[in-house]
XYZ file of C-alpha atoms in Angstrom:
736
model
C 0.826 -24.135 -32.388
C 1.472 -24.845 -28.801
C -1.691 -25.875 -26.805
C -2.154 -23.116 -24.283
C -2.648 -20.848 -26.930
C -6.135 -21.836 -27.404
C -7.528 -20.951 -24.296
C -6.612 -17.277 -25.504
C -9.071 -14.694 -27.356
C -7.371 -12.573 -30.779
C -6.008 -9.726 -28.409
C -4.331 -11.788 -25.506
C -3.084 -14.207 -28.296
C -1.275 -11.452 -30.108
C 0.315 -10.179 -26.977
C 1.878 -13.670 -26.326
C 3.014 -14.029 -30.067
C 5.284 -10.647 -30.026
C 7.999 -11.660 -28.735
C 10.868 -9.521 -29.552
C 10.932 -5.912 -29.172
C 8.900 -3.426 -26.954
C 5.839 -4.491 -26.145
C 3.031 -2.785 -24.137
C -0.593 -4.192 -23.178
C -3.133 -2.534 -21.714
C -4.863 -4.775 -19.457
C -7.846 -3.854 -17.949
C -9.885 -5.351 -14.388
C -10.428 -8.761 -14.590
C -9.083 -9.509 -18.763
C -6.766 -12.308 -18.204
C -3.621 -10.498 -17.680
C -1.876 -12.829 -15.288
C -2.949 -15.995 -17.837
C -1.121 -13.778 -20.541
C 2.485 -13.247 -19.126
C 2.110 -16.815 -18.140
C 1.339 -17.722 -21.417
C 3.940 -15.709 -22.762
C 7.052 -16.971 -20.618
C 5.646 -20.565 -22.065
C 5.954 -19.447 -25.665
C 9.842 -17.811 -25.054
C 10.542 -21.159 -24.027
C 9.077 -22.929 -26.576
C 10.786 -20.472 -28.843
C 13.962 -21.947 -27.395
C 14.480 -19.076 -24.775
C 16.853 -20.245 -21.995
C 14.740 -19.630 -18.612
C 17.107 -18.424 -17.154
C 17.365 -14.925 -20.033
C 13.678 -14.198 -18.954
C 12.826 -12.098 -15.539
C 9.360 -11.206 -14.639
C 8.858 -8.682 -11.587
C 5.586 -7.931 -10.043
C 4.561 -6.101 -6.768
C 3.680 -8.455 -4.685
C 5.293 -12.174 -3.109
C 0.949 -13.464 -3.650
C 0.962 -12.122 -7.445
C 4.733 -13.088 -7.767
C 3.613 -16.610 -6.318
C 0.957 -17.000 -8.393
C 2.667 -16.603 -11.453
C 5.162 -18.565 -11.029
C 3.554 -21.455 -10.143
C 1.031 -21.191 -13.339
C 4.539 -20.936 -15.748
C 5.549 -24.540 -13.816
C 1.821 -26.040 -14.419
C 1.786 -24.499 -17.999
C 5.585 -25.910 -18.927
C 5.904 -28.964 -16.792
C 8.154 -27.053 -14.219
C 10.586 -26.153 -17.153
C 10.535 -22.525 -15.948
C 11.493 -23.150 -12.551
C 14.416 -21.785 -13.634
C 12.770 -18.067 -14.764
C 13.131 -15.767 -12.058
C 9.899 -14.530 -10.927
C 10.017 -11.546 -8.079
C 8.942 -8.948 -6.965
C 11.449 -5.806 -7.551
C 12.236 -5.597 -4.045
C 13.293 -9.819 -4.246
C 14.828 -9.036 -7.469
C 17.133 -6.523 -5.721
C 18.044 -7.922 -2.610
C 18.643 -11.025 -5.654
C 21.370 -8.704 -7.163
C 22.540 -6.879 -4.303
C 23.600 -10.275 -2.595
C 25.318 -11.453 -5.694
C 27.212 -8.550 -6.336
C 28.296 -7.549 -3.080
C 31.682 -8.148 -2.937
C 32.110 -6.180 -6.138
C 29.693 -3.309 -5.137
C 31.594 -2.853 -1.896
C 28.343 -4.273 0.433
C 28.855 -6.736 3.220
C 26.560 -9.716 2.356
C 25.112 -9.640 5.936
C 23.555 -6.478 5.484
C 19.439 -6.360 6.419
C 16.376 -4.920 5.250
C 14.788 -2.362 7.650
C 11.109 -2.049 8.131
C 9.129 0.901 8.225
C 8.880 0.416 12.239
C 12.830 0.542 12.183
C 13.409 2.722 9.387
C 11.630 5.146 12.287
C 13.059 3.793 15.003
C 16.175 5.168 13.187
C 15.340 8.576 12.515
C 14.221 8.832 16.019
C 17.851 8.586 16.697
C 18.824 11.126 14.522
C 16.155 13.826 15.259
C 17.387 13.269 18.730
C 21.346 13.162 17.958
C 20.573 16.656 16.314
C 18.601 17.921 18.783
C 15.426 18.753 16.938
C 11.689 18.811 18.212
C 9.666 15.361 17.049
C 6.732 17.225 17.187
C 7.611 19.617 14.574
C 9.737 16.806 12.589
C 7.236 13.918 13.097
C 9.418 10.819 12.351
C 6.950 9.053 10.264
C 6.402 11.681 8.040
C 10.187 12.318 7.754
C 10.512 8.461 6.966
C 7.763 9.088 4.239
C 9.607 12.273 2.817
C 12.772 10.334 2.700
C 11.203 6.818 1.085
C 9.898 9.338 -1.501
C 13.305 11.042 -2.217
C 14.621 7.811 -2.677
C 11.643 6.490 -5.166
C 12.725 9.323 -7.087
C 16.827 8.683 -6.722
C 17.399 11.893 -4.552
C 20.071 11.699 -2.263
C 20.114 13.991 0.863
C 22.759 16.427 -1.296
C 19.775 16.176 -4.116
C 17.030 16.924 -1.763
C 19.237 19.827 0.594
C 20.109 21.444 -2.794
C 16.288 21.348 -3.875
C 15.010 23.139 -1.181
C 17.699 25.529 -0.295
C 16.727 26.797 -4.038
C 13.213 26.963 -2.544
C 14.096 28.638 0.342
C 12.774 25.999 1.832
C 14.358 25.892 5.122
C 12.390 23.339 6.789
C 12.657 20.668 4.437
C 16.705 21.794 3.955
C 16.582 20.247 7.529
C 15.033 17.028 6.348
C 17.246 16.806 3.774
C 20.391 16.762 7.331
C 18.281 14.289 8.689
C 18.306 12.095 5.479
C 21.600 12.516 5.099
C 22.589 11.602 9.008
C 20.216 7.986 8.639
C 21.854 7.018 5.556
C 25.333 7.161 7.603
C 23.520 5.214 10.906
C 22.402 2.856 8.012
C 25.905 2.089 6.888
C 27.045 1.678 10.286
C 24.184 -0.457 10.899
C 24.809 -3.091 7.971
C 21.190 -1.887 6.906
C 19.013 -0.771 4.187
C 15.604 0.111 4.147
C 13.531 -0.968 0.950
C 13.599 2.477 -0.932
C 18.121 1.667 -0.735
C 17.006 -1.449 -2.408
C 16.300 -0.204 -5.710
C 17.676 3.032 -5.530
C 21.322 0.792 -4.250
C 20.339 -1.379 -7.220
C 20.399 1.211 -9.523
C 23.609 3.373 -8.423
C 25.404 0.408 -8.266
C 24.568 -0.674 -11.853
C 25.169 3.322 -13.275
C 28.852 3.322 -11.747
C 29.737 -0.780 -12.545
C 28.962 -0.604 -16.220
C 30.231 -4.114 -16.855
C 28.162 -5.624 -14.187
C 25.226 -4.111 -15.772
C 26.305 -5.167 -19.247
C 26.500 -8.724 -17.491
C 22.889 -8.453 -16.144
C 21.447 -7.362 -19.522
C 22.823 -9.956 -21.183
C 21.593 -11.981 -18.396
C 18.100 -10.751 -18.544
C 16.936 -10.850 -22.028
C 13.403 -11.109 -22.138
C 12.130 -8.411 -19.112
C 8.037 -8.661 -18.442
C 6.944 -5.983 -16.247
C 3.643 -6.690 -14.544
C 1.378 -3.755 -13.047
C 3.081 -1.291 -14.452
C 1.353 1.977 -13.945
C 2.417 1.660 -10.434
C 6.214 1.997 -11.214
C 8.085 4.699 -9.158
C 10.775 6.998 -11.217
C 13.752 4.369 -9.897
C 11.517 1.246 -10.998
C 11.079 2.697 -14.355
C 14.937 3.508 -14.951
C 15.937 -0.068 -13.171
C 13.858 -1.557 -15.718
C 14.969 0.766 -18.456
C 18.682 -0.638 -18.189
C 17.987 -3.912 -17.688
C 16.518 -3.758 -21.335
C 18.291 -1.217 -22.953
C 20.829 -3.362 -24.964
C 18.206 -6.258 -26.022
C 15.056 -3.745 -25.908
C 12.896 -6.653 -25.279
C 10.701 -5.177 -22.483
C 7.125 -6.209 -22.200
C 5.117 -4.169 -19.422
C 1.170 -4.897 -18.595
C -0.879 -2.616 -16.305
C -3.875 -0.524 -16.293
C -3.414 3.301 -16.350
C -7.463 2.981 -15.025
C -6.002 1.280 -11.707
C -3.271 3.542 -11.170
C -3.853 4.037 -7.256
C -1.010 4.661 -5.938
C 0.574 8.342 -6.457
C 0.774 8.538 -2.381
C 3.629 6.222 -2.514
C 5.542 7.190 -5.495
C 3.872 5.870 -8.233
C 3.986 7.762 -11.658
C 1.258 7.186 -13.806
C 3.666 8.831 -16.739
C 5.071 5.852 -17.283
C 2.965 3.921 -18.260
C 0.812 6.828 -20.479
C 4.340 7.846 -21.756
C 5.873 4.298 -23.025
C 5.666 4.746 -26.602
C 7.493 8.256 -26.195
C 10.613 5.936 -24.137
C 9.903 3.083 -27.088
C 8.477 4.832 -30.157
C 8.685 1.306 -31.976
C 6.248 -0.482 -29.563
C 3.608 -2.779 -30.000
C 0.204 -1.268 -28.825
C -1.773 -4.592 -27.510
C -5.329 -3.673 -25.453
C -7.030 -6.229 -23.432
C -10.779 -5.074 -22.818
C -12.895 -7.968 -22.732
C -13.451 -9.096 -18.963
C -14.089 -11.921 -17.512
C -14.732 -11.146 -14.032
C -18.037 -9.059 -13.861
C -21.211 -8.621 -14.879
C -22.418 -6.177 -17.783
C -24.146 -3.575 -15.909
C -21.167 -3.225 -13.306
C -18.357 -2.842 -16.219
C -20.900 -0.018 -17.524
C -21.615 1.645 -13.719
C -17.514 1.137 -13.350
C -17.033 2.627 -17.298
C -19.299 5.768 -16.820
C -16.849 6.874 -13.471
C -13.761 6.329 -14.971
C -14.183 7.546 -18.481
C -14.501 11.125 -17.102
C -11.198 11.000 -16.068
C -8.683 13.383 -18.929
C -5.148 11.529 -17.965
C -6.084 8.030 -19.529
C -5.368 5.409 -22.795
C -8.987 5.327 -24.899
C -10.283 1.954 -24.086
C -13.443 0.143 -22.507
C -14.143 -3.146 -21.451
C -16.899 -5.248 -22.252
C -17.995 -8.952 -21.466
C -19.559 -12.204 -22.782
C -20.277 -12.670 -19.356
C -24.143 -13.399 -18.164
C -26.410 -9.763 -17.253
C -27.121 -11.639 -13.845
C -26.656 -10.247 -10.033
C -27.307 -6.996 -9.040
C -26.050 -2.750 -8.276
C -27.546 -1.437 -5.326
C -27.157 2.150 -3.580
C -28.502 2.139 0.193
C -28.093 5.093 1.724
C -27.849 5.188 5.811
C -28.624 7.473 8.642
C -25.375 6.798 10.148
C -21.942 4.439 10.248
C -23.928 2.004 12.322
C -26.667 1.824 10.256
C -24.946 1.602 6.797
C -23.224 -1.937 9.177
C -26.385 -3.170 10.416
C -27.270 -2.469 6.427
C -24.028 -4.397 4.961
C -24.530 -7.464 7.533
C -27.987 -7.524 7.018
C -27.637 -8.058 3.562
C -24.269 -10.526 3.629
C -27.330 -12.593 5.735
C -29.547 -12.684 2.935
C -27.800 -13.268 0.730
C -25.997 -15.794 2.475
C -29.038 -17.807 2.409
C -28.688 -18.242 -1.490
C -25.688 -20.527 -1.193
C -22.937 -17.945 -1.287
C -20.213 -18.996 0.980
C -18.667 -15.992 3.490
C -15.420 -16.028 1.551
C -17.663 -14.382 -1.513
C -18.679 -10.737 1.043
C -16.078 -8.558 0.712
C -16.295 -4.996 2.324
C -14.295 -1.867 1.122
C -13.898 1.415 2.932
C -11.842 4.283 2.085
C -10.123 4.719 5.615
C -8.893 2.305 7.947
C -11.192 3.930 10.666
C -14.391 2.705 8.716
C -13.994 -0.600 9.982
C -15.382 -0.489 13.533
C -19.052 -0.245 12.782
C -18.147 -3.078 10.258
C -16.317 -5.060 13.084
C -18.758 -4.302 15.553
C -22.403 -5.474 13.204
C -20.738 -8.714 12.544
C -19.380 -9.642 15.517
C -23.126 -8.874 17.230
C -24.496 -11.726 13.952
C -21.399 -13.899 15.196
C -19.633 -13.797 11.678
C -16.711 -14.263 11.314
C -14.383 -12.162 9.350
C -10.728 -11.036 8.392
C -9.418 -7.348 8.222
C -6.685 -7.416 5.730
C -4.121 -4.693 6.700
C -4.506 -5.072 10.283
C -1.687 -6.108 12.737
C 0.224 -8.589 10.526
C 1.398 -11.592 12.454
C 5.194 -10.345 12.087
C 4.306 -7.037 13.587
C 3.120 -8.237 16.538
C 5.004 -7.300 19.297
C 6.942 -10.661 20.480
C 7.189 -12.066 17.144
C 9.454 -8.656 16.652
C 11.156 -9.666 19.535
C 12.443 -12.979 18.365
C 12.862 -11.304 15.070
C 15.333 -8.832 16.741
C 17.143 -12.012 18.247
C 17.773 -13.438 14.801
C 18.804 -10.348 13.204
C 21.039 -9.136 15.742
C 22.581 -12.599 15.371
C 22.605 -12.752 11.719
C 24.539 -8.914 11.649
C 26.047 -7.538 15.472
C 25.770 -4.050 13.978
C 22.358 -3.468 14.117
C 21.710 -1.212 17.532
C 17.938 -0.980 16.268
C 17.297 -4.686 17.222
C 19.639 -4.825 19.341
C 17.927 -1.695 21.794
C 15.194 -3.894 21.532
C 16.320 -7.070 23.112
C 18.866 -6.326 25.332
C 16.368 -6.086 28.633
C 14.215 -8.384 27.380
C 13.101 -10.352 28.844
C 14.268 -8.518 32.156
C 18.063 -8.251 32.989
C 18.001 -5.204 34.513
C 19.876 -3.247 32.343
C 17.989 0.551 33.546
C 17.698 3.705 30.344
C 20.571 5.313 32.540
C 22.788 2.013 31.825
C 21.696 2.168 28.402
C 22.006 6.210 27.552
C 25.905 5.653 28.725
C 26.703 2.851 26.296
C 24.922 4.277 23.434
C 26.772 7.660 24.461
C 30.487 5.631 24.128
C 29.698 3.660 20.911
C 28.565 7.541 19.333
C 31.992 8.764 20.489
C 34.199 5.834 19.140
C 31.734 5.710 16.073
C 31.012 1.835 16.696
C 27.426 0.012 16.606
C 26.204 -0.686 20.552
C 27.124 -4.611 20.304
C 30.898 -4.080 19.624
C 31.287 -1.324 22.089
C 30.786 -4.219 24.957
C 34.140 -5.488 24.402
C 35.185 -2.034 25.246
C 32.859 -0.515 28.229
C 34.032 -1.717 32.130
C 33.163 -0.112 35.539
C 34.512 3.130 34.906
C 31.755 3.789 32.323
C 28.769 1.235 33.568
C 28.106 0.255 36.810
C 28.986 -3.221 37.699
C 25.470 -4.701 37.736
C 23.931 -3.394 34.701
C 27.424 -4.328 33.005
C 27.359 -8.010 34.586
C 23.689 -8.056 32.201
C 25.151 -6.571 29.775
C 28.211 -9.458 29.455
C 25.806 -11.992 29.805
C 23.632 -10.946 26.807
C 26.831 -10.577 24.967
C 27.541 -14.394 25.655
C 23.965 -15.409 24.561
C 24.355 -13.464 20.757
C 27.799 -14.470 20.533
C 26.774 -18.269 21.050
C 24.294 -17.944 18.872
C 26.604 -16.518 16.360
C 28.682 -18.788 16.378
C 26.224 -21.828 16.103
C 24.064 -20.141 12.798
C 26.298 -21.845 10.219
C 25.874 -25.602 11.750
C 22.053 -25.176 12.649
C 19.190 -24.861 10.856
C 16.793 -21.928 11.452
C 14.339 -23.503 13.503
C 16.806 -25.065 16.045
C 18.136 -21.203 16.040
C 15.335 -20.199 16.546
C 14.061 -22.493 19.165
C 17.566 -22.046 21.140
C 17.240 -18.585 21.009
C 13.444 -18.903 22.794
C 15.198 -21.487 25.036
C 18.741 -19.129 26.309
C 16.529 -15.923 26.547
C 13.627 -17.770 28.483
C 11.357 -16.078 26.935
C 8.186 -18.502 27.605
C 9.150 -19.557 30.708
C 8.443 -15.778 31.832
C 5.088 -15.088 29.805
C 4.410 -18.428 31.600
C 4.490 -16.482 34.625
C 1.562 -14.673 34.070
C -1.192 -16.766 33.477
C -3.739 -14.245 31.351
C -5.418 -14.850 28.188
C -3.014 -12.411 26.685
C 0.259 -14.279 27.616
C -1.357 -17.486 26.213
C -1.550 -15.694 22.549
C 1.889 -14.831 23.358
C 2.762 -18.626 23.422
C 0.988 -19.335 20.449
C 2.362 -17.111 18.620
C 5.809 -18.108 19.130
C 5.119 -21.305 18.729
C 3.679 -20.523 15.143
C 6.453 -19.414 14.405
C 8.184 -22.600 14.984
C 5.773 -23.586 12.226
C 6.179 -21.003 10.256
C 10.403 -21.807 10.097
C 9.552 -25.384 9.383
C 7.611 -24.260 6.317
C 10.529 -22.004 5.195
C 12.924 -24.919 5.690
C 10.520 -27.384 3.299
C 9.890 -24.687 0.756
C 12.594 -22.332 0.223
C 15.710 -22.672 -1.563
C 17.638 -20.485 0.549
C 17.453 -22.464 4.110
C 19.906 -19.683 5.574
C 19.397 -17.550 8.507
C 20.138 -14.733 5.752
C 17.447 -16.271 3.101
C 14.555 -16.394 5.878
C 15.433 -12.788 7.225
C 15.341 -11.410 3.854
C 11.701 -13.205 2.579
C 9.901 -12.216 6.268
C 11.403 -8.346 5.022
C 9.617 -8.336 2.052
C 6.035 -10.223 2.974
C 3.289 -7.378 2.654
C -0.206 -6.677 3.794
C -2.096 -8.956 0.556
C 0.803 -11.833 1.231
C -0.639 -13.247 4.855
C -3.887 -12.933 3.503
C -5.752 -16.354 3.377
C -7.747 -16.530 0.571
C -9.259 -20.022 2.168
C -10.735 -19.448 4.953
C -14.593 -18.740 4.793
C -14.444 -15.329 6.236
C -16.236 -11.841 5.674
C -13.341 -10.232 3.798
C -12.424 -6.330 5.416
C -9.839 -3.944 3.930
C -9.397 -0.574 1.766
C -9.606 0.225 -1.148
C -5.786 0.055 -1.735
C -5.726 -3.579 -1.133
C -8.205 -4.713 -2.882
C -6.731 -4.093 -6.396
C -5.664 -7.953 -8.139
C -8.369 -9.554 -6.317
C -12.192 -10.352 -6.936
C -15.827 -11.518 -5.142
C -18.540 -12.426 -5.947
C -20.258 -9.859 -3.599
C -18.808 -6.471 -2.931
C -19.382 -3.631 -0.612
C -18.013 -0.362 -1.188
C -18.723 1.756 1.705
C -18.686 5.770 3.215
C -19.220 7.023 -0.413
C -19.467 10.762 0.777
C -18.166 13.688 -0.429
C -14.765 14.590 1.594
C -14.512 10.631 2.710
C -14.605 9.086 -0.808
C -13.299 11.446 -2.732
C -11.271 12.358 0.231
C -10.506 15.577 1.716
C -9.747 18.501 -0.346
C -8.465 15.566 -3.142
C -12.170 17.010 -4.295
C -10.265 20.378 -5.161
C -7.489 19.116 -6.807
C -8.125 17.588 -10.567
C -4.627 15.137 -10.063
C -6.076 13.743 -6.784
C -9.370 13.431 -8.074
C -8.392 11.665 -10.433
C -7.198 9.064 -8.633
C -9.639 9.315 -6.526
C -12.029 8.465 -9.089
C -9.899 5.065 -10.603
C -9.646 4.184 -6.878
C -13.841 3.657 -7.026
C -12.771 2.328 -10.160
C -10.990 -0.051 -8.938
C -13.097 -1.089 -5.840
C -16.381 -1.586 -8.254
C -14.373 -3.851 -10.533
C -13.304 -6.036 -7.892
C -17.529 -7.126 -8.172
C -18.370 -10.217 -10.050
C -21.956 -10.656 -9.444
C -23.506 -8.555 -6.865
C -22.293 -5.067 -6.502
C -23.277 -2.927 -2.768
C -22.618 0.998 -2.774
C -23.942 2.673 0.285
C -23.576 6.227 2.283
C -24.432 7.970 5.392
C -26.035 10.828 6.072
C -24.057 11.433 9.059
C -21.393 9.757 10.016
C -18.818 10.235 13.850
C -15.480 10.488 12.819
C -12.727 11.541 15.816
C -15.877 11.826 18.158
C -17.025 14.846 15.257
C -20.796 14.523 13.805
C -21.176 15.148 10.506
C -23.627 15.630 8.348
C -22.335 14.534 4.429
C -23.156 15.024 0.947
C -23.586 11.560 -1.509
C -20.206 11.432 -3.371
C -20.665 12.286 -6.920
C -19.320 9.277 -7.793
C -22.629 7.760 -7.284
C -23.978 10.457 -9.940
C -21.467 10.135 -12.329
C -21.764 6.123 -12.363
C -25.367 7.125 -12.909
C -27.646 6.696 -9.910
C -29.480 9.413 -9.924
C -32.894 7.516 -8.732
C -31.427 6.893 -4.959
C -30.516 10.435 -4.256
C -34.447 11.342 -4.883
C -36.294 12.777 -1.989
C -38.679 9.633 -1.454
C -35.306 7.135 -0.835
C -34.258 10.284 1.270
C -37.268 10.511 3.817
C -37.031 6.393 3.990
C -33.742 6.555 6.378
C -34.757 10.300 7.895
C -37.018 11.307 10.751
C -39.494 13.523 9.549
C -37.040 16.670 10.432
C -37.687 19.742 8.210
C -33.979 20.653 8.993
C -32.609 17.400 7.108
C -35.162 17.062 4.642
C -34.166 20.669 3.105
C -30.111 18.975 3.799
C -31.214 16.326 0.816
C -33.118 18.645 -1.132
C -29.558 20.609 -0.833
C -27.614 17.241 -0.962
C -29.124 16.064 -4.351
C -29.110 19.760 -6.039
C -25.582 19.965 -5.116
C -24.592 16.296 -7.244
C -26.243 16.974 -9.495
C -25.274 20.745 -10.354
C -21.651 19.947 -9.739
C -21.111 16.770 -11.352
C -23.606 17.509 -14.520
C -22.503 21.622 -15.456
C -20.876 23.099 -12.126
C -22.942 25.448 -12.435
C -26.960 26.542 -12.415
C -26.460 29.049 -15.555
C -30.117 30.613 -15.137
C -29.098 31.750 -11.863
C -25.477 32.820 -12.804
C -27.345 35.410 -15.552
C -29.692 37.153 -12.718
C -27.502 36.470 -9.829
C -25.059 39.876 -9.634
C -23.095 38.731 -6.451
C -19.605 37.743 -6.128
C -20.418 34.548 -4.085
C -21.220 32.175 -7.183
C -21.725 28.344 -6.912
C -18.476 26.373 -7.173
C -16.643 29.871 -6.306
C -13.738 28.935 -3.698
C -14.298 30.858 -0.146
C -12.142 30.727 2.894
C -13.741 30.572 6.685
C -11.553 31.719 10.043
C -12.502 28.860 11.420
C -13.874 26.370 9.099
C -10.766 26.742 6.493
C -11.319 26.997 2.725
C -14.787 25.610 0.680
C -16.285 25.320 -1.870
C -19.693 27.280 -2.253
C -22.095 24.112 -3.128
C -26.037 25.448 -2.867
C -27.190 29.269 -2.070
C -30.546 30.671 -1.658
C -31.907 34.755 -0.560
C -30.312 37.713 -1.874
C -28.972 41.143 -0.183
C -28.771 40.910 3.465
C -30.509 37.138 3.777
C -28.452 35.452 0.573
C -27.375 32.364 2.568
C -24.581 30.015 1.118
C -24.148 25.966 1.755
C -20.326 25.621 1.573
C -18.602 21.972 1.477
C -15.692 22.551 3.466
C -12.307 19.996 3.129
C -12.634 17.521 5.126
C -16.054 16.239 3.758
C -17.426 19.146 6.367
C -20.518 21.393 4.927
C -22.120 24.600 6.435
C -24.869 26.490 5.565
C -24.105 30.379 6.669
C -25.485 33.297 6.496
C -23.008 35.723 4.705
C -23.464 38.926 6.204
C -22.155 37.503 9.276
C -20.018 34.498 7.788
C -16.918 37.083 7.051
C -16.209 34.869 3.966
C -12.715 35.984 2.140
C -12.866 35.068 -2.120
C -9.765 32.706 -2.740
C -8.660 33.409 -5.944
């Protein structure tokens, strides 16, 4: 038996040794799932399975890279031929390999979200629709969710028609035009990568059989995050040999808003009745007290597999809950705790601050800057999202694929070439009428269509692109990038304006050249196509440098898969976390609870949870009720009047507020009602009753006092706002 098995516990070893047939591994937070996956691959190789017969898929390039590295370390590079990739990278590989058989142009591009939105803007404009009613970003998300479910434009329109949903039908029509444009531009979006792969494999059973025989052992990491398209793809690939191993944790399913379906993991045993089930419950990351508090929260969910994490780790470290006056008080409290703990020998990279929404980072950033503490925000403006980088990338995309109208429009006048909006509009009209790309239309337009001054500029741009198209097979990517920068005069124009901003842009472009060099060193596919494919699939977390000695700030959704010695979960208030109206929807509330669980289980030693009695969001100040998750975790003592008075000034109103807040959380979570009050109260306004107000919308009664004409209610409205209202003047309607 191989030596690497000696490092595994009994459950991990059981998962590794079960090689044949379907297997589901419920891997709790910090239970060593990556070790199990890599050891399982190594064991398969040791048993004589060929490396090219193994496929392992996960969700980020960072995770795939780590998995690939570990496999090579264990197997002395024997696993270098194992395909370890993200779902999107795998589908790009398959579509590229089979492009000719699938009727695809192998030079296809991948459009990111901003490029998708630009195409949708074109569609909305052509269809004479109101972009305020049909917001492009929202439409893009709706189309992405349809693709996750493998719904075509026809499917969407038919479904909406049967429901009498005219608005949805119109989005279906936008979707239809959008797909036609993508085809014309020879581009795919992220949803297309998987949807097209599934569709093409269904239409070509002989090619599907080829890949079923090629990948006889399939491992899927983070299975709880798969959507319907990803679920069906893995099911199709493993339908012949049935050697599918999925690893995941239903308690960490937090991406339903982007199409993930928790039922994929919960129903795995129904899909594969003969499957073996292994639960990994020994945690190697956190302290016993952190796991106990996190368990107290997540056990309140109904849709989950029965399991409970435990650990042999020392019970060191602390868990603290802090009430704060407002978001600024909260931020300074967090920074103070970082400074105090830093004196104990921690590095700044040992600290992470998690929040529910990006808007919460502002106060935290201010506090960190004032103390001179360096920090990194994961999920903020990425390197490849910077305007100057997107400009150079647009040139590269156009050189790779001249049919790319989105890139054409981005750089045709960057740097300035004297091409006006009127001339551009005429060119677009001509291209649309002829059904050809903007670049191709430059072959046919003349001075009768576009004024000579603009026509000269268009032709100059056309010549620049054509020159580089002819060189792309002979030059390296670095040489092409340097030639584009030189030929366009991009940096020369920036140098004319000597400002800190333009200097920063020049530095970023120089860094791009370095990034291309790094790509050419590491990647087996050194082509322009390979480079563009790699960049298209970079995610927020892939660009995070965990080696930098900085405090890390990120949303809770980005925190999954990471760990830190010290974790702060801030903004624990009803309406903020759980967010909005999720408190009134059982399914959404359970996902919010899983998100809390994810945040808590990132902590290795110290966990800090904070909430603010007041918070100003978008210019409006609200008084807050502490999150139900605090009481679920078992922090009743942190909601005492004594603690409240430590952070609130001597105001009768505020002291009364905290009393009400404490009662609300206890009543709402523990009982959902006060039984003694229910017996003697004959009014229709019971605690927990949903009501509607003409100004504030729907809300839930959380506290009441008085009776008759003096009956007063405290109501928690959607969005976290709460109001104390006198019933006789409130004009409330009970929501059935």
